[in-house]
Amino acid sequence: STADNSGYTGGSSGGHNGGHTGHNTGIPNLPPPKFDSGDSNSGAGGITVFTKPVFKLKFALYFKLFKTRMKSVVSDPLWWRTTNGKKIAEYLQGHFDNQTGLMDVKTTEFAVWAIGYLVSHPEVTWEQFENWFLGEVEGQDGEYDSEFWDNPDLTFPQQQLPSFYDFNSAYPRIKGKELAQLIGGEILDLYTKYPNSVRGYCALKVSRALNYSGITIPHIVTTKDDAGTVSGDDGKYYFLNAKALNKWMQKTFGISPDNPFHIRISGSEGGIKGENFPKLTAGLKGIYSMVSSNSKWASGHADLIKGDGTCVNGCHFYDTPPAPIAYIDIWILN
């Protein structure tokens, strides 16, 4: 349900786009006030990053001094010539203020953590890292009727999971707005008339893949007489809310231990900045459904997770503001 561009963004530099204010950092050659980013939240192990500027810096000087400060993490200077090293440089340069010589402290803190992660996981490509940790913040994806969906007695007809081939083939790789236009009907009306409250497309994309891989999504009206699912011109029904889609899939496909092809990972298992999630999801492919603990971020994220551990539209293991992950459900497809 990717929508707006606040927070991390994709692209070659992939990173913050100005979501943090008020704290800037320059790295001068004289010791100004500083903080130790090796605190409980950074996971960077005692790397000193300066937080207050003394004089204006150009990026080349800033980056030279930054690399000097990172020598305890990056022992091989040739690492900065690798793809990952160059991408970190692009990430920092994309958020460096050439007018003031300042860098947002959160950007620097994330870069310090990212370098530590990439150095200790040399097998991870930048494409994977970007997919996992530099996703766009999710947009609002409609209403979640908790009275309806959290009812323990709620049931739906059981259905067999689709094959990976069918689901993957049906999963749309086009932009969300283009998909809404393709589906038409009430779907297009809602995205057109309510752009602020219906901005995310992830549940729509997974619904499309399910609808065209042999699964039937029913017409659902919730206790508030709201549309739990919405119809398109193709006569099929679609979810807009990622959390509601998750609840329906739980009832329809089943969860572990009843369904051996289901895996649940709690948000607390993710560790610092979600760094444990790639290992926990390694080798899995199928339907990816993350549920958020804060609806202001979005109700969650739905996607197709591939065998290389990445999701088509990003797994959102960490965003900015951080993706508040309650849990991740994965239904493994064969």
Short mmCIF file of C-alpha atoms in Angstrom, two decimals, residues 11 14 24 41 60 73 84-85 106 165 170 173 193 203 220 227 261 272 286 297 304 325:
data_model
loop_
_atom_site.label_atom_id
_atom_site.label_comp_id
_atom_site.label_asym_id
_atom_site.label_seq_id
_atom_site.Cartn_x
_atom_site.Cartn_y
_atom_site.Cartn_z
CA GLY A 11 15.75 4.86 -5.81
CA GLY A 14 17.36 5.25 -1.10
CA ASN A 24 21.81 18.40 12.23
CA ASN A 41 18.71 2.08 19.64
CA ALA A 60 33.80 15.74 0.03
CA VAL A 73 33.78 -0.67 11.52
CA ASN A 84 27.35 -1.03 -1.08
CA GLY A 85 29.99 1.52 -0.10
CA LYS A 106 18.93 10.60 12.16
CA TYR A 165 3.26 -19.92 -10.21
CA ALA A 170 -1.28 -12.80 -11.48
CA ARG A 173 3.74 -5.15 -11.43
CA LYS A 193 -12.93 10.62 -4.55
CA ALA A 203 -4.02 -4.87 -0.43
CA ILE A 220 -18.18 -8.38 2.67
CA ALA A 227 -17.72 -2.11 2.51
CA PHE A 261 2.30 -23.65 5.19
CA ILE A 272 17.21 -3.38 16.05
CA GLY A 286 4.44 -16.75 -1.12
CA TRP A 297 1.52 4.48 9.42
CA LEU A 304 4.48 -11.15 -2.78
CA ILE A 325 5.34 -4.04 13.00
#
